[in-house]
XYZ file of C-alpha atoms in Angstrom:
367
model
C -36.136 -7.238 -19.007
C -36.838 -3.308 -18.171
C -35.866 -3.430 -14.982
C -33.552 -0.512 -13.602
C -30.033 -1.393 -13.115
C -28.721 -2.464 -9.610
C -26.844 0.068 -8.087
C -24.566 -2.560 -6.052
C -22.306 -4.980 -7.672
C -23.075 -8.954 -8.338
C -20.666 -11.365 -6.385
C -17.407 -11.301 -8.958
C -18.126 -7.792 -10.233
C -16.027 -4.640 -9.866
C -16.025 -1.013 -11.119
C -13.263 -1.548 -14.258
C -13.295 2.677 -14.439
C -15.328 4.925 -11.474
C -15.207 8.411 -10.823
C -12.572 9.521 -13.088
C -12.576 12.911 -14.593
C -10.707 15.164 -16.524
C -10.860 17.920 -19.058
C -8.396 18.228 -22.451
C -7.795 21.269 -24.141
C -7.004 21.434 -27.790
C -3.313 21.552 -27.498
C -2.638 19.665 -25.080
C -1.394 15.945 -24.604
C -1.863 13.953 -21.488
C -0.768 10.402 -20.387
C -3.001 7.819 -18.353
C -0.531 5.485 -16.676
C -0.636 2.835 -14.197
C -0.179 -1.023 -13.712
C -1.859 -3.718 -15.864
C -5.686 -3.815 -14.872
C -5.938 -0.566 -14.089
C -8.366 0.805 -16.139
C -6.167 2.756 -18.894
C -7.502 1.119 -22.084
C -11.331 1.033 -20.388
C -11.240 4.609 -19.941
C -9.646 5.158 -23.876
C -12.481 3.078 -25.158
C -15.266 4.871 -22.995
C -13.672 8.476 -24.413
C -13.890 7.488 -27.932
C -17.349 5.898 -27.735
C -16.672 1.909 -27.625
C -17.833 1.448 -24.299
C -21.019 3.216 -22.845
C -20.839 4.379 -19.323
C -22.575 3.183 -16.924
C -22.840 7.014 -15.005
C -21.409 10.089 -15.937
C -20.747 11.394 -20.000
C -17.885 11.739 -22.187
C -18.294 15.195 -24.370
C -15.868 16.243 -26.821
C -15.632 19.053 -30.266
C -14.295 17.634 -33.472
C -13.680 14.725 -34.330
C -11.515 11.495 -32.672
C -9.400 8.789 -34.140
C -8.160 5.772 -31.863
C -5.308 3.293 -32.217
C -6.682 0.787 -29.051
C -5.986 -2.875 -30.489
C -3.677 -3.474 -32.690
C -5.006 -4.566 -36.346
C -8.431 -3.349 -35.276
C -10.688 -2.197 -37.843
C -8.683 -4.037 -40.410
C -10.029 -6.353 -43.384
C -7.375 -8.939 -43.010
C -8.108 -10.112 -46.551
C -8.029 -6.694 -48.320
C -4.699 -5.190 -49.072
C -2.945 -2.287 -46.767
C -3.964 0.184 -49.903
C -7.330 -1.103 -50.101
C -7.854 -0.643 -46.330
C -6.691 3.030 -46.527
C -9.205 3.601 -49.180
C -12.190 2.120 -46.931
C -10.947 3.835 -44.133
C -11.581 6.634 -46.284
C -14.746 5.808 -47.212
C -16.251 5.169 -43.711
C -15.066 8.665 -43.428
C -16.792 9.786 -46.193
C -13.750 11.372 -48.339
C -14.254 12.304 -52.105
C -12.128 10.709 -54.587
C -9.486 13.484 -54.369
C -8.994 13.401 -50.961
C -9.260 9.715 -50.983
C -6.352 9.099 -53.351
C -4.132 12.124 -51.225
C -4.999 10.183 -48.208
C -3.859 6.801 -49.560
C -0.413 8.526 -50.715
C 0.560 10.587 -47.355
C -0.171 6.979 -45.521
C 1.844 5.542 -48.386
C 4.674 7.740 -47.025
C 4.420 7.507 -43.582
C 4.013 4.567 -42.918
C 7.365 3.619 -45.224
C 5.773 0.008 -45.973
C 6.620 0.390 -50.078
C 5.388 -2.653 -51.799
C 3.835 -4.557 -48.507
C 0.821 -2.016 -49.376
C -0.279 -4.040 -52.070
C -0.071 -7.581 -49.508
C -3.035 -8.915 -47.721
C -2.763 -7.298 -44.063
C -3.155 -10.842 -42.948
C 0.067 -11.315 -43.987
C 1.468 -8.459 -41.928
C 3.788 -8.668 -39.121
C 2.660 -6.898 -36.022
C 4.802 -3.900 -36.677
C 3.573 -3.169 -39.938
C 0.283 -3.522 -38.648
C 1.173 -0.816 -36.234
C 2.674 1.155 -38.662
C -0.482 1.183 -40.832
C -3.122 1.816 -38.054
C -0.690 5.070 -36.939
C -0.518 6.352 -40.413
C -4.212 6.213 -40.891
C -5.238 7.870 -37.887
C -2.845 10.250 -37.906
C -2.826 11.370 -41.721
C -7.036 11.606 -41.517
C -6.150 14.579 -39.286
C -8.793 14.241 -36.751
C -8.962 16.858 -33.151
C -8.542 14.357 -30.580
C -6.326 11.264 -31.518
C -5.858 8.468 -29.233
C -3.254 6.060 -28.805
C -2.748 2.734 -26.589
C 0.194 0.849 -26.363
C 0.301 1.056 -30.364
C 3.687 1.922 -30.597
C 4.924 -0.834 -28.441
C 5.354 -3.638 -31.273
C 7.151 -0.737 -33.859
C 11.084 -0.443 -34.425
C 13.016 2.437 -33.036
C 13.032 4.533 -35.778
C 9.145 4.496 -36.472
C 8.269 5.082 -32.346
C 10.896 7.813 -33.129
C 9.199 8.895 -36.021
C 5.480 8.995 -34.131
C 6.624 10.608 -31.362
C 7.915 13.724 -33.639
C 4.361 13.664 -34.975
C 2.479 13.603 -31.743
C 4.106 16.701 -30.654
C 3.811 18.141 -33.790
C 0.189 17.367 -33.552
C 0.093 18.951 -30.258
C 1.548 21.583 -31.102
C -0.393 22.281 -33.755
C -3.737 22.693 -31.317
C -4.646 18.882 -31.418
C -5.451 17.004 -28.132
C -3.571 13.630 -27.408
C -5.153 10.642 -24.999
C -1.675 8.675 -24.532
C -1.314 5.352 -22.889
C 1.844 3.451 -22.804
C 4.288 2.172 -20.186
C 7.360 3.781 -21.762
C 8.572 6.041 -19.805
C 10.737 7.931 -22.611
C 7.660 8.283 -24.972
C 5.055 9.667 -22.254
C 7.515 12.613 -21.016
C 8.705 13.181 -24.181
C 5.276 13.951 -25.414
C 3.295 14.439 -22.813
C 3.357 17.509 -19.428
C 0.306 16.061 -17.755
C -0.244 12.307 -16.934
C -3.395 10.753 -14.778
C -2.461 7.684 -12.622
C -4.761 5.373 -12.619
C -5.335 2.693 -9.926
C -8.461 -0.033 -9.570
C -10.135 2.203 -11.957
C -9.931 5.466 -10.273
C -7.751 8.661 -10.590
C -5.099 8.598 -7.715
C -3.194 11.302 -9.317
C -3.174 14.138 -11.962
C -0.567 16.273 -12.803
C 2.955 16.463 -13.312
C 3.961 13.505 -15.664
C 7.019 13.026 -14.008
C 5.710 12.483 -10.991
C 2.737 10.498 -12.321
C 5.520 8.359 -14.387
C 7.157 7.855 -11.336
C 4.163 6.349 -9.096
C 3.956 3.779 -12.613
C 7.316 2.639 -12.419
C 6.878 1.332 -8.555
C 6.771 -2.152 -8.554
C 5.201 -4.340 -6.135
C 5.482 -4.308 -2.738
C 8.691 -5.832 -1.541
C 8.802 -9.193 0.261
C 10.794 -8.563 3.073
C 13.474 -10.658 4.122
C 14.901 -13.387 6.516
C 17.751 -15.237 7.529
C 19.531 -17.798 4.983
C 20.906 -21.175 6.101
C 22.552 -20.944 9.068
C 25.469 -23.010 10.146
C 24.360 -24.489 13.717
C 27.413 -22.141 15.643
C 27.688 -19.533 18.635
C 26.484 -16.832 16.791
C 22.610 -15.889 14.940
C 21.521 -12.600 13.051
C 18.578 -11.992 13.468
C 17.513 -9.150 11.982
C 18.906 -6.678 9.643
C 18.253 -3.639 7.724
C 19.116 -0.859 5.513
C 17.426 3.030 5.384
C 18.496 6.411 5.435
C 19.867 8.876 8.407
C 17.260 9.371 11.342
C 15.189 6.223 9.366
C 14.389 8.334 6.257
C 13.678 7.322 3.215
C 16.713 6.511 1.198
C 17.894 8.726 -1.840
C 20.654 8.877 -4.312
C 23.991 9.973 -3.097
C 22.725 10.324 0.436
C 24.301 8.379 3.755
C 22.578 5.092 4.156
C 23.190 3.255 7.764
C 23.334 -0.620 8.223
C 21.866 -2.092 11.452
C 22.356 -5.964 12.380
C 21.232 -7.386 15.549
C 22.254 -10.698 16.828
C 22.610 -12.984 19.428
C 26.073 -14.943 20.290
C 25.932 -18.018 22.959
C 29.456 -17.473 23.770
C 31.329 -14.192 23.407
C 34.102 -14.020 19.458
C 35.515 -11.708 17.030
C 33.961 -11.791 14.003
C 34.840 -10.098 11.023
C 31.769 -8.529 8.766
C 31.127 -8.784 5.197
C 27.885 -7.291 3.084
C 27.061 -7.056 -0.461
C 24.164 -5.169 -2.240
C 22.090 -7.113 -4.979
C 19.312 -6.260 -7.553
C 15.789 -7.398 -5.936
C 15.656 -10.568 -7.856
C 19.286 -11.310 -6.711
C 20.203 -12.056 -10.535
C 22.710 -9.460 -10.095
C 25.168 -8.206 -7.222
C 25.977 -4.178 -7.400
C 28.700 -4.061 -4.986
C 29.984 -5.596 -1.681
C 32.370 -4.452 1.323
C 34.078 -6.322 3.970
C 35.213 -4.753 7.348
C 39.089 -4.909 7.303
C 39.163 -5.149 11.350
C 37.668 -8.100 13.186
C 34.544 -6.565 15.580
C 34.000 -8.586 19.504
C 30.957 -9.947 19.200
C 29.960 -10.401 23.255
C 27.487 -13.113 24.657
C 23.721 -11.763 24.352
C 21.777 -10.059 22.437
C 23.334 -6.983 20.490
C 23.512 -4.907 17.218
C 26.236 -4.138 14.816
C 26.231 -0.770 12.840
C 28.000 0.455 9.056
C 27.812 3.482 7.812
C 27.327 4.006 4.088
C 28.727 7.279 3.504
C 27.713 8.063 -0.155
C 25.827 5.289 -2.121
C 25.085 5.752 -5.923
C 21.806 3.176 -6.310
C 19.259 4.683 -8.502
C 15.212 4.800 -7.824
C 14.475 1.224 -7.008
C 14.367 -2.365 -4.945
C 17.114 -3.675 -3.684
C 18.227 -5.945 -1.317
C 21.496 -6.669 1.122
C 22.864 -9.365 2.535
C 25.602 -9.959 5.132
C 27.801 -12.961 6.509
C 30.313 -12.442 10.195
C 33.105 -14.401 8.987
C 35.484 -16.567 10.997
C 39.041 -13.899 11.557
C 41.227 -16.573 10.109
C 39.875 -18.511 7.491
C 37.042 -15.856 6.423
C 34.596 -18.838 6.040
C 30.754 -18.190 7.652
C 30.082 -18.570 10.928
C 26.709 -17.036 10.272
C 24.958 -15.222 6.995
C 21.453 -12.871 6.360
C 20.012 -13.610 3.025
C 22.824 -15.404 1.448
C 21.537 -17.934 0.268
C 17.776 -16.923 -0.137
C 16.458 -13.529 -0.023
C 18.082 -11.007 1.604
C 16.601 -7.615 3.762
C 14.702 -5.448 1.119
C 15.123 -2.047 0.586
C 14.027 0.626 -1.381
C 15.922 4.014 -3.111
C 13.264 6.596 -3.039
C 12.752 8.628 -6.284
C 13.663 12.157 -6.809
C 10.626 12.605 -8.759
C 12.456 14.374 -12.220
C 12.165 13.065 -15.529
C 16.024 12.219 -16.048
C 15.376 9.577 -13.051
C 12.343 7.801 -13.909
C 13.915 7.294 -17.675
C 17.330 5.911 -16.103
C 15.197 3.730 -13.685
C 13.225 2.382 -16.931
C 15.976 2.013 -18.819
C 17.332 -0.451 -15.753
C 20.036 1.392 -15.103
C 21.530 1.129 -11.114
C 23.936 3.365 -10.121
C 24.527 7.218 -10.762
C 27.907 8.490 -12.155
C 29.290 11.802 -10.991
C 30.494 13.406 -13.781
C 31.996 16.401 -14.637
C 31.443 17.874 -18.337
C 33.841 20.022 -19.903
């Protein structure tokens, strides 16, 4: 109605991208990571001109191409060739260039006679493998990519990847977004982590890669069913010498605390499980029964080498009776456990074993 736009937000509102600003030199490739929601594909489409901001500017030389949704730009009806040659019209190609542009697409993209079928009868890899090949082979300065690769076999994401860099390192800029950790540091030295729309971070990409792969915050734990008996835990917990974080091949110490109406020997049994408890990692048992005396008091274990990777994690423990080694009182089993975490050393080669769900580190030694 020509008024001038409110400066605060309407009830339900929020700032999708604010205050987020970088610069790209040709050459270059950098990542935007961060959870779901956080702003990465906003940002993409406000860079290559989608989305108008609503402050600030986007300025860039040359010419951009964009793979943001998958099949975009597409006539489902027309054929794959067809689409490369209106792709190449919009771009105003001549007939030459057209018909070399419709053959190195023809190649990459390795999609033989499905060029010739309707795109609507694509799967969503080809359709992945199409939009790449287009982009790519119209050779523009700035290419960006989201999530694109995602739906693509192993051999193709393979295949893209080797072009990116090549791309790169040929002076072109790269915009990449993608939670794969594997393709982002293998392409990328500089990532921007994104969170409610702003820039937390921007630098390394290992580090950046590494703030992505944190999950949510734990739950923290309590007590399982406990058989009504002379003895309670109460609390317990798991963390590094002096109450540091925890990290890889370090010392971790176990502290229980509990409270026994009537003084017993006990004998004390843990095991360490995966944070959803779908798997257990390992489990000890103390081979000498501990006095457990009336009161209030706290048990300690000593961890002296663990091999978790970066990661949640949680432990639970039981006192067992000395003879029969049934419960007499348990921490998490059943139910959740006490959560812990395995602090990340903040190099590529960890955040790629934590993606790749790995859980323990193996020493090694190569000959």
């Amino acid at each position: 109605m020509g008024l001038p736009p409110k400066a605060t937000l309407r009830p339900g509102e929020f700032w999708a991208v604010r205050d987020c600003s970088f610069e790209l030199s040709p050459g270059e490739a950098i990542a935007l990571v961060g959870r779901n929601g956080a702003g990465k594909s906003t940002l993409l489409r406000l860079i290559h001109g989608l989305l108008k901001p609503d402050a600030g500017e986007v300025r860039y030389a040359g010419r951009a191409e964009a793979i943001i949704e998958l099949g975009a730009g597409f006539d489902p009806v027309l054929s794959g060739r067809e689409n490369i040659e209106l792709a190449a019209a919009l771009h105003r190609l001549d007939r030459r260039d057209a018909a070399d542009l419709v053959a190195r697409v023809i190649e990459f993209s390795e999609l033989g006679d499905f060029m010739d079928a309707p795109v609507i009868s694509y799967s969503s890899g080809m359709k992945a493998r199409l939009a790449y090949s287009i982009s790519s082979n119209l050779q523009p300065d700035l290419l960006l990519v989201d999530e694109a690769l995602a739906v693509g076999d192993i051999a193709f994401q393979q295949k893209c990847l080797s072009h990116m860099k090549d791309f790169v390192r040929k002076g072109g800029a790269l915009v990449l977004v993608s939670h794969n950790a594997q393709q982002i540091q293998a392409v990328c030295d500089r990532a921007i982590y994104l969170e409610h729309g702003e820039a937390v971070f921007d630098g390394d990409v290992a580090v950046a890669v590494g703030k992505m792969l944190k999950r949510a915050p734990m739950v923290s734990g309590g007590p399982g069913k406990q058989q009504d008996g002379p003895v309670r835990i109460d609390s317990l917990q798991l963390s590094g010498p002096g109450g540091r974080p925890l990290m890889t091949g370090e010392a971790a110490e176990i502290r229980m605390s509990y409270t026994c109406t009537e003084a017993m020997d006990a004998v004390c049994s843990f095991s360490l499980w995966t944070d959803d408890q779908s798997v257990c990692i390992g489990s000890a048992m103390d081979q000498t029964p501990r006095r457990l005396e009336a009161g209030s008091g706290v048990m300690n274990a000593t961890l002296t080498s663990h091999p978790l990777l970066m990661g949640h994690y949680q432990i639970c423990l039981s006192l067992l009776h000395t003879g029969s080694l049934l419960p007499i009182a348990t921490f998490g089993n059943p139910g959740r456990g006490a959560s812990f975490e395995i602090a990340s050393d903040g190099d590529r080669i960890s955040n790629l074993k934590y993606w790749g769900r790995q859980l323990i580190r193996l020493d090694v030694e190569w000959h």
